[in-house]
């Protein structure tokens, strides 16, 4: 399975934008890039996903590099409720057996 | 409301005992997954099932067993063969198949402590 690499932790001030990077240099053509976040003692929550084009939704934006070897999750205005562990994973949509592996993610701290 | 329900939320077990964690979903999803999470760590895949009556081992299946007799249910048994079972267990589901978005829906987790 293709793997992803993320920084262990990042900090942000409240109401400032946050850019969370993810490297996935071994991504294949059928892999979608997914982002999830996890609050303490809860299950992960879906944030956003994309294939080639940049994506926006009510929670965040996803910027995907032209060569697809990296991507960036963008939180436009961080709030204290955005403090969580963010996971970047690759999801094969080819219809074959699909395993999803979560690494250790990036722990985002948001301060006042 | 549609979603995934895991039970129990907290469970204590004595060494040498088997324990079964329940996972039920009413989202009509084909695929279901079990993950284990240790403190400060990411999620590791134990077992997954793409369709009823079929399941596959994940990265850390030793000491665990599953069944998928019904589409909505995917129970996980932690057997006495699992040497370090104390962990947070997460169940997830997704639509499955080639036309799905791949989004995973997670339950709230079951925290197992072996005394």
CSV table of C-alpha atoms in Angstrom, one decimal:
chain,number,residue,atom,x,y,z
A,1,UNK,CA,0.0,0.0,0.0
A,2,UNK,CA,1.2,3.5,-0.8
A,3,UNK,CA,2.2,5.4,2.3
A,4,UNK,CA,2.0,9.0,3.5
A,5,UNK,CA,4.3,11.2,5.5
A,6,UNK,CA,3.1,14.0,7.7
A,7,UNK,CA,4.8,16.2,10.4
A,8,UNK,CA,4.2,14.9,13.9
A,9,UNK,CA,2.8,18.2,15.2
A,10,UNK,CA,1.9,21.8,14.2
A,11,UNK,CA,0.8,24.9,16.0
A,12,UNK,CA,-1.5,27.6,15.0
A,13,UNK,CA,-3.1,30.7,16.4
A,14,UNK,CA,-6.9,30.9,16.5
A,15,UNK,CA,-8.5,32.6,13.5
A,16,UNK,CA,-5.4,32.2,11.4
A,17,UNK,CA,-5.1,29.8,8.4
A,18,UNK,CA,-3.5,26.5,8.8
A,19,UNK,CA,-1.7,24.5,6.1
A,20,UNK,CA,-1.2,20.8,6.9
A,21,UNK,CA,1.2,19.1,4.5
A,22,UNK,CA,1.3,15.5,3.4
A,23,UNK,CA,3.7,13.7,1.2
A,24,UNK,CA,2.7,10.6,-0.8
A,25,UNK,CA,5.4,10.1,-3.4
A,26,UNK,CA,4.4,6.5,-4.2
A,27,UNK,CA,0.8,7.4,-5.0
A,28,UNK,CA,-0.8,5.4,-7.8
A,29,UNK,CA,-3.2,6.6,-10.5
A,30,UNK,CA,-6.2,5.2,-8.8
A,31,UNK,CA,-5.5,6.5,-5.3
A,32,UNK,CA,-7.7,9.2,-3.9
A,33,UNK,CA,-6.2,11.4,-1.2
A,34,UNK,CA,-8.4,11.4,2.0
A,35,UNK,CA,-8.1,13.5,5.1
A,36,UNK,CA,-9.7,12.6,8.5
A,37,UNK,CA,-9.3,14.2,11.9
A,38,UNK,CA,-9.6,12.7,15.3
A,39,UNK,CA,-10.6,14.4,18.6
A,40,UNK,CA,-9.4,12.7,21.9
A,41,UNK,CA,-11.2,9.5,22.7
A,42,UNK,CA,-13.4,9.7,19.6
A,43,UNK,CA,-13.4,7.9,16.2
A,44,UNK,CA,-11.9,9.8,13.3
A,45,UNK,CA,-14.1,12.1,11.3
A,46,UNK,CA,-14.0,12.5,7.5
A,47,UNK,CA,-12.8,15.9,6.4
A,48,UNK,CA,-12.3,16.0,2.6
A,49,UNK,CA,-10.9,13.9,-0.3
A,50,UNK,CA,-9.7,14.5,-3.9
A,51,UNK,CA,-8.1,12.9,-6.9
A,52,UNK,CA,-6.3,15.6,-9.0
A,53,UNK,CA,-8.1,18.9,-8.7
A,54,UNK,CA,-8.3,21.1,-5.6
A,55,UNK,CA,-11.4,20.6,-3.6
A,56,UNK,CA,-13.4,22.8,-1.2
A,57,UNK,CA,-16.1,21.9,1.3
A,58,UNK,CA,-17.6,23.5,4.4
A,59,UNK,CA,-14.8,22.2,6.6
A,60,UNK,CA,-11.6,22.7,4.6
A,61,UNK,CA,-9.9,22.9,1.3
A,62,UNK,CA,-7.6,20.4,-0.3
A,63,UNK,CA,-4.7,21.5,-2.5
A,64,UNK,CA,-3.2,18.7,-4.6
A,65,UNK,CA,0.2,19.1,-6.3
A,66,UNK,CA,0.3,18.8,-10.0
A,67,UNK,CA,2.4,15.6,-9.8
A,68,UNK,CA,0.1,14.3,-7.0
A,69,UNK,CA,3.1,13.5,-4.8
A,70,UNK,CA,2.0,15.8,-2.1
A,71,UNK,CA,-1.1,17.6,-0.9
A,72,UNK,CA,-2.1,20.2,1.7
A,73,UNK,CA,-5.1,20.4,3.9
A,74,UNK,CA,-6.1,24.1,4.4
A,75,UNK,CA,-8.2,25.2,7.4
A,76,UNK,CA,-9.0,28.8,6.5
A,77,UNK,CA,-9.6,30.1,10.0
A,78,UNK,CA,-8.5,27.8,12.8
A,79,UNK,CA,-10.7,27.6,15.9
A,80,UNK,CA,-10.0,25.8,19.2
A,81,UNK,CA,-12.4,23.1,18.0
A,82,UNK,CA,-10.0,22.3,15.2
A,83,UNK,CA,-7.4,21.0,17.6
A,84,UNK,CA,-7.1,17.3,16.7
A,85,UNK,CA,-4.9,14.8,15.0
A,86,UNK,CA,-5.2,15.0,11.2
A,87,UNK,CA,-4.6,11.9,9.1
A,88,UNK,CA,-3.8,11.9,5.4
A,89,UNK,CA,-4.4,8.5,3.8
A,90,UNK,CA,-4.7,7.1,0.3
A,91,UNK,CA,-7.8,5.3,-0.8
A,92,UNK,CA,-7.9,3.0,-3.9
A,93,UNK,CA,-11.2,3.5,-5.7
A,94,UNK,CA,-10.5,0.9,-8.4
A,95,UNK,CA,-13.0,-1.5,-6.8
A,96,UNK,CA,-10.5,-4.1,-5.7
A,97,UNK,CA,-9.8,-5.0,-2.1
A,98,UNK,CA,-9.2,-1.7,-0.4
A,99,UNK,CA,-7.3,-1.5,2.9
A,100,UNK,CA,-6.8,1.8,4.6
A,101,UNK,CA,-3.8,2.4,6.6
A,102,UNK,CA,-3.6,5.4,9.0
A,103,UNK,CA,-0.2,6.6,10.1
A,104,UNK,CA,0.4,8.7,13.2
A,105,UNK,CA,-0.9,11.9,11.6
A,106,UNK,CA,-0.3,15.5,12.6
A,107,UNK,CA,-1.3,16.8,16.0
A,108,UNK,CA,-2.6,20.3,15.5
A,109,UNK,CA,-2.6,22.6,18.5
A,110,UNK,CA,-4.6,25.8,18.3
A,111,UNK,CA,-3.9,28.6,20.8
A,112,UNK,CA,-5.7,31.8,21.6
B,1,UNK,CA,-30.5,8.4,12.7
B,2,UNK,CA,-28.0,6.5,10.5
B,3,UNK,CA,-24.6,5.6,11.8
B,4,UNK,CA,-22.3,3.1,13.4
B,5,UNK,CA,-22.8,1.8,17.0
B,6,UNK,CA,-20.1,0.2,19.0
B,7,UNK,CA,-20.7,-1.5,22.3
B,8,UNK,CA,-19.7,-1.6,25.0
B,9,UNK,CA,-17.9,1.7,25.3
B,10,UNK,CA,-15.7,0.5,28.1
B,11,UNK,CA,-14.9,-3.1,28.9
B,12,UNK,CA,-12.7,-4.8,31.4
B,13,UNK,CA,-11.4,-8.3,31.0
B,14,UNK,CA,-9.3,-10.7,33.0
B,15,UNK,CA,-6.3,-12.3,31.3
B,16,UNK,CA,-7.2,-15.5,29.5
B,17,UNK,CA,-10.7,-14.5,28.7
B,18,UNK,CA,-12.2,-14.0,25.3
B,19,UNK,CA,-14.3,-10.9,24.7
B,20,UNK,CA,-16.5,-9.8,21.8
B,21,UNK,CA,-16.9,-6.2,20.7
B,22,UNK,CA,-20.1,-5.3,18.9
B,23,UNK,CA,-20.3,-3.1,15.7
B,24,UNK,CA,-23.6,-2.4,14.1
B,25,UNK,CA,-24.3,-0.1,11.2
B,26,UNK,CA,-27.6,1.0,9.6
B,27,UNK,CA,-26.0,2.9,6.7
B,28,UNK,CA,-26.4,-0.1,4.2
B,29,UNK,CA,-22.7,-0.1,3.7
B,30,UNK,CA,-21.0,-3.2,2.2
B,31,UNK,CA,-17.5,-2.7,3.6
B,32,UNK,CA,-16.7,-2.8,7.3
B,33,UNK,CA,-13.4,-2.4,9.2
B,34,UNK,CA,-11.8,-2.9,12.6
B,35,UNK,CA,-8.9,-0.8,13.8
B,36,UNK,CA,-6.8,-0.8,16.9
B,37,UNK,CA,-5.3,2.3,18.4
B,38,UNK,CA,-2.7,2.5,21.2
B,39,UNK,CA,-2.0,5.7,23.2
B,40,UNK,CA,-0.4,8.3,21.0
B,41,UNK,CA,-0.4,6.1,18.0
B,42,UNK,CA,-2.2,5.9,14.7
B,43,UNK,CA,-4.8,3.3,13.7
B,44,UNK,CA,-3.8,-0.2,12.7
B,45,UNK,CA,-6.1,-2.4,10.6
B,46,UNK,CA,-7.1,-5.7,12.3
B,47,UNK,CA,-9.7,-7.1,9.8
B,48,UNK,CA,-11.9,-5.8,7.1
B,49,UNK,CA,-14.9,-7.2,5.2
B,50,UNK,CA,-16.0,-6.1,1.7
B,51,UNK,CA,-19.2,-8.1,1.6
B,52,UNK,CA,-21.3,-10.4,3.8
B,53,UNK,CA,-19.7,-13.8,4.5
B,54,UNK,CA,-16.3,-12.6,3.5
B,55,UNK,CA,-13.5,-10.9,5.4
B,56,UNK,CA,-9.7,-10.4,5.1
B,57,UNK,CA,-6.9,-10.0,7.6
B,58,UNK,CA,-5.4,-6.6,8.1
B,59,UNK,CA,-1.9,-5.8,9.4
B,60,UNK,CA,-2.4,-7.1,13.0
B,61,UNK,CA,-4.9,-9.9,12.8
B,62,UNK,CA,-3.2,-12.4,15.2
B,63,UNK,CA,-5.2,-13.0,18.3
B,64,UNK,CA,-8.4,-11.6,16.8
B,65,UNK,CA,-11.3,-13.2,15.0
B,66,UNK,CA,-14.3,-11.7,13.2
B,67,UNK,CA,-17.5,-12.8,11.5
B,68,UNK,CA,-19.8,-11.2,8.9
B,69,UNK,CA,-23.0,-13.1,8.8
B,70,UNK,CA,-25.2,-10.0,8.3
B,71,UNK,CA,-24.5,-6.9,6.3
B,72,UNK,CA,-25.1,-4.6,9.3
B,73,UNK,CA,-23.0,-6.5,11.8
B,74,UNK,CA,-19.2,-7.1,12.1
B,75,UNK,CA,-18.3,-8.3,15.6
B,76,UNK,CA,-14.7,-8.6,16.7
B,77,UNK,CA,-13.5,-11.2,19.2
B,78,UNK,CA,-10.4,-10.5,21.1
B,79,UNK,CA,-9.1,-13.9,22.1
B,80,UNK,CA,-6.8,-15.0,24.9
B,81,UNK,CA,-4.1,-15.4,22.2
B,82,UNK,CA,-3.8,-11.7,21.9
B,83,UNK,CA,-0.8,-10.9,24.1
B,84,UNK,CA,-1.5,-7.2,24.6
B,85,UNK,CA,-5.2,-6.5,24.1
B,86,UNK,CA,-5.5,-3.3,26.1
B,87,UNK,CA,-6.3,-0.7,23.5
B,88,UNK,CA,-9.0,1.5,21.9
B,89,UNK,CA,-10.9,-0.4,19.2
B,90,UNK,CA,-12.6,1.4,16.3
B,91,UNK,CA,-15.1,0.1,13.9
B,92,UNK,CA,-15.7,1.8,10.5
B,93,UNK,CA,-17.8,1.2,7.4
B,94,UNK,CA,-17.9,2.5,3.8
B,95,UNK,CA,-20.2,2.0,0.9
B,96,UNK,CA,-17.7,-0.2,-0.9
B,97,UNK,CA,-17.4,-1.0,-4.6
B,98,UNK,CA,-15.9,0.9,-7.5
B,99,UNK,CA,-18.4,3.7,-7.5
B,100,UNK,CA,-18.2,4.8,-3.9
B,101,UNK,CA,-16.5,8.0,-2.6
B,102,UNK,CA,-14.5,5.9,-0.2
B,103,UNK,CA,-15.5,7.9,2.8
B,104,UNK,CA,-15.2,6.0,6.1
B,105,UNK,CA,-17.7,6.4,8.8
B,106,UNK,CA,-16.4,5.5,12.3
B,107,UNK,CA,-18.1,4.5,15.5
B,108,UNK,CA,-17.2,6.1,18.8
B,109,UNK,CA,-14.9,3.3,19.8
B,110,UNK,CA,-14.6,0.6,22.6
B,111,UNK,CA,-11.9,0.9,25.2
B,112,UNK,CA,-10.8,-2.5,26.4
B,113,UNK,CA,-8.7,-2.9,29.5
B,114,UNK,CA,-7.2,-6.2,30.6
B,115,UNK,CA,-6.7,-6.5,34.3
